XYZ file of C-alpha atoms in Angstrom:
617
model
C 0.000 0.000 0.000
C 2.545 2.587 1.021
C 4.835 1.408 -2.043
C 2.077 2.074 -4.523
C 1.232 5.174 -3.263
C 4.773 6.762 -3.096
C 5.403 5.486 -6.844
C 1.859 7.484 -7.262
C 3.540 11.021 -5.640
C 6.649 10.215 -7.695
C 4.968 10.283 -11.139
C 2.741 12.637 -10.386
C -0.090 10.717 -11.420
C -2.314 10.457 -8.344
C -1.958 12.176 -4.906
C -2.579 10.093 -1.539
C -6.181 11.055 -0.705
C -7.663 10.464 -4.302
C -5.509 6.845 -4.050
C -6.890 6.257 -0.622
C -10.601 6.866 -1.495
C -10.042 4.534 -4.306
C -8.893 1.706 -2.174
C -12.001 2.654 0.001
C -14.505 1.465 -3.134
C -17.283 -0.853 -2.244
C -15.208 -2.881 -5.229
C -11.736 -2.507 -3.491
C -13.548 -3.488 0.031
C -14.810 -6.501 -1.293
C -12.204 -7.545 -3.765
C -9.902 -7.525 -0.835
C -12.141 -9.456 1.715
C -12.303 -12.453 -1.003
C -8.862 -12.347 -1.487
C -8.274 -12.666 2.236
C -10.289 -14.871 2.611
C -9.362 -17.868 -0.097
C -5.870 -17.460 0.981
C -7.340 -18.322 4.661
C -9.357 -21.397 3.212
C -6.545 -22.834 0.736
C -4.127 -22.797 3.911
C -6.713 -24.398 5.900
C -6.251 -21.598 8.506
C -9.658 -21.663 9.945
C -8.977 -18.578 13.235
C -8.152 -16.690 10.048
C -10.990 -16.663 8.202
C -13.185 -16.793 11.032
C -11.469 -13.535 12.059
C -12.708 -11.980 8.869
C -16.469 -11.758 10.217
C -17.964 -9.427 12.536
C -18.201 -10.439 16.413
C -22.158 -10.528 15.554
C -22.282 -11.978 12.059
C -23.915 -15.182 9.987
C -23.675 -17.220 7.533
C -26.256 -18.902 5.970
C -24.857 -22.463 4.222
C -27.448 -23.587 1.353
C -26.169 -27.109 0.790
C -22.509 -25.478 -1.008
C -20.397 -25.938 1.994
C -22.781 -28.199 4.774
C -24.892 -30.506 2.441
C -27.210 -28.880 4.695
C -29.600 -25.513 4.797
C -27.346 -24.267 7.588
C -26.740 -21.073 9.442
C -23.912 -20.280 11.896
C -23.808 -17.420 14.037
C -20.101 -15.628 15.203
C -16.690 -15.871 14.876
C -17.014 -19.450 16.455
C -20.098 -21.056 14.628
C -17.955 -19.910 11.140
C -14.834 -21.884 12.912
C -17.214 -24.801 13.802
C -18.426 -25.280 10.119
C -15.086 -24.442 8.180
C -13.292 -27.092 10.933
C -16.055 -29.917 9.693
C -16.132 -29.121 6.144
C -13.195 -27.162 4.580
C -11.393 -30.412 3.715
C -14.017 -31.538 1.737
C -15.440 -28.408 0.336
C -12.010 -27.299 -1.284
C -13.645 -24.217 -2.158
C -11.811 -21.466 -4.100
C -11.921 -18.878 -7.347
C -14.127 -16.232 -5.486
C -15.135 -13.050 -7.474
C -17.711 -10.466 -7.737
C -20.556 -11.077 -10.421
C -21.589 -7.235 -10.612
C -20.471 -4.337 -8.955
C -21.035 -3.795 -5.601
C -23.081 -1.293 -3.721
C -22.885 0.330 -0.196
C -25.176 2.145 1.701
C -25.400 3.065 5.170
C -22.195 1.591 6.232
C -22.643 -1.768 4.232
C -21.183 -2.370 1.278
C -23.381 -5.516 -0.461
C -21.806 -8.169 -3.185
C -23.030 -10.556 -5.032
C -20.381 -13.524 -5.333
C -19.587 -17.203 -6.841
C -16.877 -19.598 -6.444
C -16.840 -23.579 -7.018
C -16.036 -26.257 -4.692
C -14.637 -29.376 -5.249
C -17.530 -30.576 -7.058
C -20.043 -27.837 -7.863
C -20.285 -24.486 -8.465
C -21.786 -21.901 -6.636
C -23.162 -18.199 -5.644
C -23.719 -15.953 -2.932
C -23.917 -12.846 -1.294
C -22.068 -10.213 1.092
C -22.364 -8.011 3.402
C -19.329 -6.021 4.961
C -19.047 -3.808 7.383
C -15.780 -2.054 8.866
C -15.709 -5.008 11.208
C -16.065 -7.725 8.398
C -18.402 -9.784 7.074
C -21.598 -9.170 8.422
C -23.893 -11.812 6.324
C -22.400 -14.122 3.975
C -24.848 -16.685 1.329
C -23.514 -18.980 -0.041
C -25.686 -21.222 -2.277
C -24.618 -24.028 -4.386
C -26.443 -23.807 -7.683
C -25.038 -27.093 -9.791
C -22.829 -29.776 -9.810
C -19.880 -29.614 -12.597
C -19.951 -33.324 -13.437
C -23.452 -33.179 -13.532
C -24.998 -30.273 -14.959
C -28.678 -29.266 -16.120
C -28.670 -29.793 -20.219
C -30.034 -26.338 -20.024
C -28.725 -23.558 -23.009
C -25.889 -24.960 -25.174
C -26.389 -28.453 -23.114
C -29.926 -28.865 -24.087
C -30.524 -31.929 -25.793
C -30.779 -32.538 -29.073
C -34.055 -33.758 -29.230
C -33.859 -35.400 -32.523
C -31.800 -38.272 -33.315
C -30.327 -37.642 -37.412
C -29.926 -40.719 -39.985
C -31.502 -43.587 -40.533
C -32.158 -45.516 -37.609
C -34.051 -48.793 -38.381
C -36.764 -49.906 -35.625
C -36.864 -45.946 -34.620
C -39.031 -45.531 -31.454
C -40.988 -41.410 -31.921
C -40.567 -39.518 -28.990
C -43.931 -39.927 -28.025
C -43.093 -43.964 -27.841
C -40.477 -44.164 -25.729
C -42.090 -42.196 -23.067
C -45.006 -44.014 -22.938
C -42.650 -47.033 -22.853
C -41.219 -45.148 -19.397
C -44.071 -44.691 -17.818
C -45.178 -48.290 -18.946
C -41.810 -49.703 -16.816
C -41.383 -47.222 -14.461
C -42.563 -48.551 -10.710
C -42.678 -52.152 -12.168
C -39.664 -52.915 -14.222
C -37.463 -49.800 -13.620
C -37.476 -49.151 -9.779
C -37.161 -45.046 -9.031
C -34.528 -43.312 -6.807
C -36.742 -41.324 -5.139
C -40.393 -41.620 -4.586
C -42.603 -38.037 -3.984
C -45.317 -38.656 -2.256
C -47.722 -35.494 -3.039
C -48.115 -33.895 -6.585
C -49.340 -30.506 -5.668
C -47.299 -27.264 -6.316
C -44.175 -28.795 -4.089
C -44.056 -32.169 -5.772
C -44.403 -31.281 -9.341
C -41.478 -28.459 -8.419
C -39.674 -30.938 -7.533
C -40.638 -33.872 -9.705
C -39.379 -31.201 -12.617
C -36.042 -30.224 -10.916
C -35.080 -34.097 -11.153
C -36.009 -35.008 -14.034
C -34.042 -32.189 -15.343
C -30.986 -33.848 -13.358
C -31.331 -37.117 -14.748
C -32.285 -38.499 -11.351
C -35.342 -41.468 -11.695
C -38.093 -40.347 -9.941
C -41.741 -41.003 -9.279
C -44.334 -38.409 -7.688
C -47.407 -40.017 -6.903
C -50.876 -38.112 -6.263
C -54.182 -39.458 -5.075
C -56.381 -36.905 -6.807
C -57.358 -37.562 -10.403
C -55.124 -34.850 -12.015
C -52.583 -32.859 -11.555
C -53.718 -29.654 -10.118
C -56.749 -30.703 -8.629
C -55.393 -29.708 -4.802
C -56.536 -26.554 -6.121
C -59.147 -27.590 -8.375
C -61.284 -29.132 -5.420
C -60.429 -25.888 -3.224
C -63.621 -23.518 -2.321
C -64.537 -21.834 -5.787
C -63.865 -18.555 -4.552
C -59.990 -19.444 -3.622
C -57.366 -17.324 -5.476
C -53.711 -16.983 -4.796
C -53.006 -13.857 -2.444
C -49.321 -13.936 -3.601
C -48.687 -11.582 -6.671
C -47.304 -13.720 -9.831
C -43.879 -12.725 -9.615
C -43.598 -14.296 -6.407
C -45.503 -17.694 -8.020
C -43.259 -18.593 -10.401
C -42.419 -22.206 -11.122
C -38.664 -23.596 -12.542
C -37.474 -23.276 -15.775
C -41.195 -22.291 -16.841
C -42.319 -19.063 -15.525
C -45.903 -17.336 -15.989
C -46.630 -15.413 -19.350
C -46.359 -11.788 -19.313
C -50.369 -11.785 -19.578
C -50.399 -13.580 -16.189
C -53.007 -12.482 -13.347
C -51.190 -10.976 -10.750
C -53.415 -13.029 -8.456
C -54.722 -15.665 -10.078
C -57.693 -17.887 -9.551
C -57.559 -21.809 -7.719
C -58.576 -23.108 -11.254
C -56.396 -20.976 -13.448
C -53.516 -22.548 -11.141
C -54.946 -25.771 -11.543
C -54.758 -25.796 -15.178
C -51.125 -24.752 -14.927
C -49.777 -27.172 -12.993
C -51.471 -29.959 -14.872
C -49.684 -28.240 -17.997
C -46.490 -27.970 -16.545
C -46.530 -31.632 -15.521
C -46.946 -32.263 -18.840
C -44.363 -30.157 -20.753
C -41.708 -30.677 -18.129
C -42.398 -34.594 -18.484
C -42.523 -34.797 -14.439
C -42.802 -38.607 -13.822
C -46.483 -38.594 -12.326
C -48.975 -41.077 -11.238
C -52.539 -39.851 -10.368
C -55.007 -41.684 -8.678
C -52.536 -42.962 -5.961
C -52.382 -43.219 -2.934
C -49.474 -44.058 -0.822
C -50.818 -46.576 2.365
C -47.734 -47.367 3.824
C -43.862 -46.833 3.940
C -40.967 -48.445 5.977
C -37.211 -48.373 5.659
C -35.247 -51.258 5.703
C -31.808 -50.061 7.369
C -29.947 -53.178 5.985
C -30.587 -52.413 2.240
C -31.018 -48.228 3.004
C -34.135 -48.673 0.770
C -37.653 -48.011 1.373
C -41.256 -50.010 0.620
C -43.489 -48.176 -0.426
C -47.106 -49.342 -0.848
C -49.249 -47.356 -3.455
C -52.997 -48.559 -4.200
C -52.951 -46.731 -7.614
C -56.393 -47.154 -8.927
C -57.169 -50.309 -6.473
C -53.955 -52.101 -7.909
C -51.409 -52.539 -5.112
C -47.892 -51.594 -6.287
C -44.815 -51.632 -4.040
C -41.914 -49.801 -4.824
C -38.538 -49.560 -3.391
C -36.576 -46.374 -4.267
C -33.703 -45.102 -1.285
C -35.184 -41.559 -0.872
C -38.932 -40.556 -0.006
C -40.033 -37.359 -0.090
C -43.013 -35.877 1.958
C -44.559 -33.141 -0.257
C -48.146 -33.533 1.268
C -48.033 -29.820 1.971
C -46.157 -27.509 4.383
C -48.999 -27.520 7.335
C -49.661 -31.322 7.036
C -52.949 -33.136 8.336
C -56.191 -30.823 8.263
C -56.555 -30.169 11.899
C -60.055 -30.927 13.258
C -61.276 -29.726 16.251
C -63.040 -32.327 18.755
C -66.053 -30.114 20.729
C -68.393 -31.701 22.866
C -71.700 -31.886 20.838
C -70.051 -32.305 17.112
C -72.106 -35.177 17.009
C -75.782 -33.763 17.693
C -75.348 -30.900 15.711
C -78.575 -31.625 12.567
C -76.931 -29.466 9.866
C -73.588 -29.670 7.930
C -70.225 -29.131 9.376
C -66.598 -29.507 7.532
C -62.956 -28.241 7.977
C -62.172 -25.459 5.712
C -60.267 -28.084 3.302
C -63.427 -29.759 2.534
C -65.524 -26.478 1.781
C -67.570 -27.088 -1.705
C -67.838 -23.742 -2.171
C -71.195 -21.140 -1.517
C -73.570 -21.951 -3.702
C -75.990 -24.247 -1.799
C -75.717 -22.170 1.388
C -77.896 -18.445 0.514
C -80.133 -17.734 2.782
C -78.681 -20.218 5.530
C -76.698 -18.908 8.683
C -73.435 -19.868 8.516
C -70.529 -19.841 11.719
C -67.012 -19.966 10.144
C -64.493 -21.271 13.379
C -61.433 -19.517 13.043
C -60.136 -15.595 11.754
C -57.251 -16.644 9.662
C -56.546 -16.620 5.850
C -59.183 -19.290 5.009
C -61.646 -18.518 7.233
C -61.894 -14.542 5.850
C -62.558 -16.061 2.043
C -64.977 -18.744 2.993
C -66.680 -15.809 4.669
C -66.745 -13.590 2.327
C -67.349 -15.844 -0.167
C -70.602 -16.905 1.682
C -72.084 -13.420 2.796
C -71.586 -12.481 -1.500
C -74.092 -15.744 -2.204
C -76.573 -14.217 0.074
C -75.659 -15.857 3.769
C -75.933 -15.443 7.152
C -72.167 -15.314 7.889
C -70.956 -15.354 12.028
C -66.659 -15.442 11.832
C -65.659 -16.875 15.466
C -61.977 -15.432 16.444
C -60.581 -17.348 18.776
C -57.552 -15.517 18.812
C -55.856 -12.564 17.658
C -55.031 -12.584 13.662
C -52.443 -10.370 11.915
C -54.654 -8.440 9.109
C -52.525 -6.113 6.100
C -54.246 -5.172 2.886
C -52.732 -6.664 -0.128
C -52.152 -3.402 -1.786
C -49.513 -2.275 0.767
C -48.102 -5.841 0.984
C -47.416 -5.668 -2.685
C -46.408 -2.126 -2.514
C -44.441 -2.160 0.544
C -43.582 -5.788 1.465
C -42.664 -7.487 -1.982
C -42.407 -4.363 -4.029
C -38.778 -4.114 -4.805
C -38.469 -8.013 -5.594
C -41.356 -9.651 -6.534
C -43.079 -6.681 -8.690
C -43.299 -5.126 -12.173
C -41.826 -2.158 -10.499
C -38.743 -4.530 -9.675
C -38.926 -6.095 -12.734
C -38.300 -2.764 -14.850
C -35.518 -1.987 -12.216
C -33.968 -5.273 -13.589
C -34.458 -7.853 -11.012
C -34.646 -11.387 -12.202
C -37.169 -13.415 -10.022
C -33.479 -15.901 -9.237
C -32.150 -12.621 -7.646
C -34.985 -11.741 -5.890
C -35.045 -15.164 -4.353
C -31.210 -15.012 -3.371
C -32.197 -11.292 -1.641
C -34.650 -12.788 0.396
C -32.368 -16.116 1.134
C -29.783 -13.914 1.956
C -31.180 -12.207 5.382
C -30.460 -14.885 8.384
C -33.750 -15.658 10.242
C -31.863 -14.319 13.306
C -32.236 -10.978 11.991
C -35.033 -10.863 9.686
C -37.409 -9.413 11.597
C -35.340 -6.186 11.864
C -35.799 -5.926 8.054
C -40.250 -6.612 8.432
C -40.214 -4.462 11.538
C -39.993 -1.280 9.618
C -42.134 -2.284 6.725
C -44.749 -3.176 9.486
C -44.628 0.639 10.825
C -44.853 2.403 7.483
C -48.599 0.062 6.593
C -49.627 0.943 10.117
C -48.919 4.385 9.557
C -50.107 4.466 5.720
C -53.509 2.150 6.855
C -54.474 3.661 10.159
C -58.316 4.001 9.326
C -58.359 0.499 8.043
C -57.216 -0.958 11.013
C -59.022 1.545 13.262
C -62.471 0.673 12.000
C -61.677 -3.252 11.909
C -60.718 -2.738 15.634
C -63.423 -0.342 16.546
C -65.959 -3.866 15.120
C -63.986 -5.461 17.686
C -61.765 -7.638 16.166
C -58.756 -8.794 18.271
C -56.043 -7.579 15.655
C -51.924 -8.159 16.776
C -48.798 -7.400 14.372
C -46.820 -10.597 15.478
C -45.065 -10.725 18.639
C -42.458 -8.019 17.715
C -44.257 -6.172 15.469
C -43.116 -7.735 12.644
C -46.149 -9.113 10.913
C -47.211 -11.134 8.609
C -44.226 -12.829 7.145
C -42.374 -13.897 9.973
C -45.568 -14.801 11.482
C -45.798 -17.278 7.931
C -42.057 -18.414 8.713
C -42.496 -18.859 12.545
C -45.961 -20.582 12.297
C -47.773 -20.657 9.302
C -50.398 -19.377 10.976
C -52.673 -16.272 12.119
C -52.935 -14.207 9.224
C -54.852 -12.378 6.908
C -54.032 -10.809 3.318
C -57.242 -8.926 2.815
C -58.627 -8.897 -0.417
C -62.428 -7.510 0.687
C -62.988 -9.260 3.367
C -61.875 -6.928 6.486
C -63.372 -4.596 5.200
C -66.736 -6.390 5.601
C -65.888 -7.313 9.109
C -65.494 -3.593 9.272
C -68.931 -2.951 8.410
C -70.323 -5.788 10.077
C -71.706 -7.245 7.026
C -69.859 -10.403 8.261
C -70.588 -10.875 11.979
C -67.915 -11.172 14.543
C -67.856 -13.553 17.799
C -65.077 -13.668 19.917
C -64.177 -16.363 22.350
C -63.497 -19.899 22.610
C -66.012 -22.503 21.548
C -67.470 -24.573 24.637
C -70.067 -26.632 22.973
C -71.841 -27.324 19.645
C -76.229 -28.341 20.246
C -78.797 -29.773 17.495
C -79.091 -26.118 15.925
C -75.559 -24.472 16.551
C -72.557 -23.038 18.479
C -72.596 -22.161 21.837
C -69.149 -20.243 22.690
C -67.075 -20.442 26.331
C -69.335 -16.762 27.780
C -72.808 -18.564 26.572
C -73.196 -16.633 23.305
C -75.556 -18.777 21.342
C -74.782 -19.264 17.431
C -77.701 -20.563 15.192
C -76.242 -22.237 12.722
C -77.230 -24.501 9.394
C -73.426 -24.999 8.555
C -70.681 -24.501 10.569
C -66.905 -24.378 8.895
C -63.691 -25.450 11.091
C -61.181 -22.800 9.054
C -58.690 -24.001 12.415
C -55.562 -25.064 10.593
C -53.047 -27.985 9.799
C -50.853 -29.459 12.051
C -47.422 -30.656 11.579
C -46.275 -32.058 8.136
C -45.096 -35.374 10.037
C -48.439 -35.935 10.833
C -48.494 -37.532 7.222
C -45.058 -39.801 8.363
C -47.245 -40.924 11.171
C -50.288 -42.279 9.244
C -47.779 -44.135 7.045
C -44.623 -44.876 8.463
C -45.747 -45.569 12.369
C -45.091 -43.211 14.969
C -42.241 -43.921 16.145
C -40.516 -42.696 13.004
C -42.625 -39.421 12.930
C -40.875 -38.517 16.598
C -37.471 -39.555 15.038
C -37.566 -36.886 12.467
C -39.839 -34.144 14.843
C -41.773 -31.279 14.295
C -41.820 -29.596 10.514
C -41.537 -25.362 10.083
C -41.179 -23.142 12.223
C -38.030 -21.421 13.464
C -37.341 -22.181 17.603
C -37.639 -18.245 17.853
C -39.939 -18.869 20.857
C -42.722 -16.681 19.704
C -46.713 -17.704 19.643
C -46.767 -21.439 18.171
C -43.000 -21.542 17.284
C -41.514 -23.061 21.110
C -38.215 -22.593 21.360
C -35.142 -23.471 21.288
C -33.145 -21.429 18.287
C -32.826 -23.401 15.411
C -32.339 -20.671 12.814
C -33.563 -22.216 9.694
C -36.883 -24.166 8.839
C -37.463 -27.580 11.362
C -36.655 -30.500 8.781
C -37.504 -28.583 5.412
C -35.413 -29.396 1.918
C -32.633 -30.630 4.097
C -31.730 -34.057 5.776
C -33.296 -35.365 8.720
C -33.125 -37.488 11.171
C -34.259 -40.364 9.507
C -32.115 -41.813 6.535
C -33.962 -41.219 3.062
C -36.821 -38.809 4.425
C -36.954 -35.848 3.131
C -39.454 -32.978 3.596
C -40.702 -30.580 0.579
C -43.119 -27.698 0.901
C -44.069 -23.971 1.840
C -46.035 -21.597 -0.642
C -44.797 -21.428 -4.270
C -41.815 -18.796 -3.989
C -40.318 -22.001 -1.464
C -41.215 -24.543 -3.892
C -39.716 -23.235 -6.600
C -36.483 -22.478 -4.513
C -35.579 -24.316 -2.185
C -36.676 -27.686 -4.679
C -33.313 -27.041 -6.462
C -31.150 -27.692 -3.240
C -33.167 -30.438 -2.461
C -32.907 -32.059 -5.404
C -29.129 -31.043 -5.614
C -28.954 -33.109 -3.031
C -30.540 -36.066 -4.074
C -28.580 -36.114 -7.320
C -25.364 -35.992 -5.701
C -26.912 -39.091 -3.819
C -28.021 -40.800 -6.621
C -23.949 -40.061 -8.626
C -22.689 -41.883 -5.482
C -20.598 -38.409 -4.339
C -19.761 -38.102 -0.893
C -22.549 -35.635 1.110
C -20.708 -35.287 4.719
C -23.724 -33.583 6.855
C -22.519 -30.745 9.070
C -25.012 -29.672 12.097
C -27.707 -32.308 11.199
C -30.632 -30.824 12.706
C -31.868 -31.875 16.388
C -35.360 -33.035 17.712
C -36.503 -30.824 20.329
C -40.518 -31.611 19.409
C -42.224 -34.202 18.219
C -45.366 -32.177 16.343
């Protein structure tokens, strides 16, 4: 440094503060943290690359350096994981991709490197007392890569070719062999949004795979929704892989609409798909690290034996029914919110809707615009923010045409939002939270002023750490507040003591007439579904499904600091868990199935920090 600049005073081309400002550039800052930090990691000097991060810092591992969704926290957690996997991750060749940025003391990079046998990206935050956040994602493996651009296949095979099978042929000749001759590698069991995500992301990597549905098409976990269901999501959140939505897309587009999509997609992205079965039962045999899996696919038993299975049954698992005294007297129609036809057949009847969340404000609403009687029962307080300042506020400057025209890429935005440790994510939603309390003050004045219990999560951080922590107690209101508001829809509050012949009787002796009552009261745990089939015994082994350990409302601690048992392994060999909304589908599917394939090519996948049980559901 002080050799370059006296040779700069000597020729007279640049003077010491105009040199000095120059080595100060967000591109200088980072340029030199890289450097500083390969030469740690190719001398294996671990207390010198750990000393390159903040006292506070994290980094967040997606399967390049762990074969794990990891995140470390300090100095010492970035020792821990570089002491278990350095050796193996050989990783090296770090550079900028674009220029980097800094704002209020934090200069931002986006970065890639390879390992020893894939390549990867990631991203960078510095401050002056290093590395704040580091990503570090690994996005393909370089003996095995996608035949995407100049690798696409051919397609056609040239010449003469005598006893030439048409493309059409030979793949109804696989799916003729496939689950009877031709056993897969991995079975999916689920073909909604998550398992035809995924079911597309390994068939893509050459990895045989089978995702088998119980409904009669693909889609139809939509399809069979309420009519009036729509996603609340804006499109450029919704993308799938390697396909995304037209240009012409709904921003929010209707249950069937999605349908119809998916049931495309599984048929342009040839995803290996069986409708109209069901999986009954699965075990794993630990001497053969192989699984049998019984399907009844249209009342023909078929067993199949593939080494991975893959729970995509949905990320809240098992409809949760409530059990209240008098369920069983009760003369007119009852049904959890997953069952609701739709309503049609219900104007003119009173109708009590159990529960305040996301499903239980549409099935209202729904019902009160078909001429019912509509009562909404809050048990507890729900989290309520108007889609217009969600999209405007919350997703805005990723997931929007506004971010779009600003030239984000929907991979990008993805990485952004992967690249904010849980640990601290709620300092980013906190202010976003304050600004649409500010901007929708009359809105949530009048909604309380009807008296409904309204909260902003336990730190004020709303709705999507409330989605991440719980999955639970929310609303993204698309008309139906407001008609709370009004008191077009009725409002009860309290728990629910009893049900008679002719309705609900809540826990303060408020009587509810009712001619159909609707359970909108939630999933529970996605291992729920391991239970039914696997005993449950195994669904303890592998624990509870989402939520964070933060030790909020409905997500007990202790800190885990990424999603309980989601796209990563378990604790069970071979069991895998695939789900969330479709932003998660589409990207976390590609590090699960990264993982797979490296399974299925025999490479070695050394765990680091394999997650611990701490509850069973």
């Amino acid at each position: 440094m002080t050799e370059t600049l006296d040779v700069a005073r000597q020729d007279g081309s640049e003077d010491r503060p105009s040199r000095a400002r120059e080595d100060r550039s967000p591109q200088a800052r980072v340029d030199g943290w890289l450097a500083r930090f390969e030469a740690a990691l190719a001398a294996r000097d671990v207390a010198a690359a750990a000393s390159l991060f903040a006292v506070t810092s994290y980094w967040r591992d997606l399967v390049a350096f762990t074969w794990n969704i990891k995140t470390v926290e300090g100095r010492a957690g970035v020792a821990d994981l570089l002491t278990a996997c350095l050796d193996h991750t050989d990783p090296a060749g770090f550079r900028t991709t674009e220029a980097p940025v800094e704002a209020d003391g934090v200069t931002e990079a986006w970065i890639e490197f390879e390992t020893a046998v894939g390549r990867a990206k990631g991203h960078l935050r510095l401050t002056d007392d290093g590395a704040w956040t580091l990503l570090t994602s690994l996005r393909e493996l370089k003996d095995f890569p996608e035949p995407l651009g100049e690798l696409r296949p051919k397609g056609a095979q040239h010449g003469a070719i005598t006893h030439r099978r048409s493309w059409a042929e030979e793949r109804a000749l696989e799916q003729e062999q496939l689950g009877y001759d031709r056993q897969p590698y991995v079975v999916v069991i689920g073909g909604g949004q998550g398992g035809i995500a995924l079911g597309a992301r390994l068939r893509q990597l050459g990895v045989p795979a089978l995702v088998v549905e119980r409904n009669d098409r693909p889609g139809d976990s939509w399809r069979k929704r309420y009519k009036s269901l729509c996603l609340h999501d804006p499109v450029w959140y919704d993308h799938l892989p390697y396909l995304p939505f037209p240009d012409n897309w709904p921003v929010f587009a209707p249950k069937d609409k999605i349908a119809d999509w998916l049931e495309m997609y599984t048929r342009v992205m040839d995803v290996p798909y069986w409708t109209r079965s069901a999986a009954t039962s699965a075990a794993f045999d630990e001497a053969t690290e192989t699984w049998r899996v019984v399907v009844d696919r249209d009342g023909e038993e078929i067993v199949l034996t593939p080494c991975h299975v893959v729970f995509a049954t949905g990320m809240s698992g098992k409809p949760h029914l409530p059990s209240f005294p008098g369920m069983a007297d009760f003369e007119g129609e009852q049904h959890h919110s997953s069952q609701h036809p739709g309503p049609d057949r219900y104007a003119g009847k009173k109708a009590v809707v159990i529960g305040s969340n996301n499903s239980a404000h549409d099935i209202c609403a729904a019902l009160w615009e078909h001429g019912a009687d509509v009562t909404m029962v809050q048990r507890s307080s729900t989290h309520v923010v108007r889609s217009e300042s969600l999209m405007d506020l919350g997703l805005g400057d990723l997931y929007s045409e506004r971010a779009v025209r600003a030239g984000m890429t929907t991979e990008k935005a993805d990485m952004v939002f992967a690249s904010l440790p849980y640990r601290i994510m709620h300092e980013f939603q906190i202010p976003i939270y304050e600004q649409i309390r500010e901007r929708d003050a009359d809105f949530y004045e009048r909604l309380e002023k009807a008296g409904f219990d309204h909260d902003w999560g336990d730190d004020g951080s709303g709705l999507f750490m409330k989605y991440l922590r719980r999955g639970s107690g929310y609303y993204i209101d698309v008309g139906a507040a407001e008609l709370v508001a009004d008191g077009r829809i009725k409002l009860a509050r309290g728990q629910v003591d009893h049900l008679t012949r002719t309705g609900v009787v809540l826990a303060d002796g408020t009587e509810l007439d009712a001619d159909l009552i609707v359970y909108a009261t939630g999933y529970g745990s996605m291992n729920g579904w391991v239970a039914d089939l696997c005993g449950q015994e195994m669904a303890d082994r592998v624990g509870k499904c989402w939520g964070l350990g933060s030790d909020t409302t409905k997500d007990p601690g202790p800190w885990e600091g990424e999603q309980r048992n989601m796209w990563k392994p378990t604790q069970q060999p071979g069991l895998w868990f695939h789900g969330g909304n479709l932003h998660q589908s589409r990207h976390y599917s590609l590090y699960l199935a990264l993982q797979l394939k490296a399974r299925y090519e025999g490479l070695p996948t050394p765990v680091y920090g394999l997650q611990e049980v701490h509850h069973l559901a």
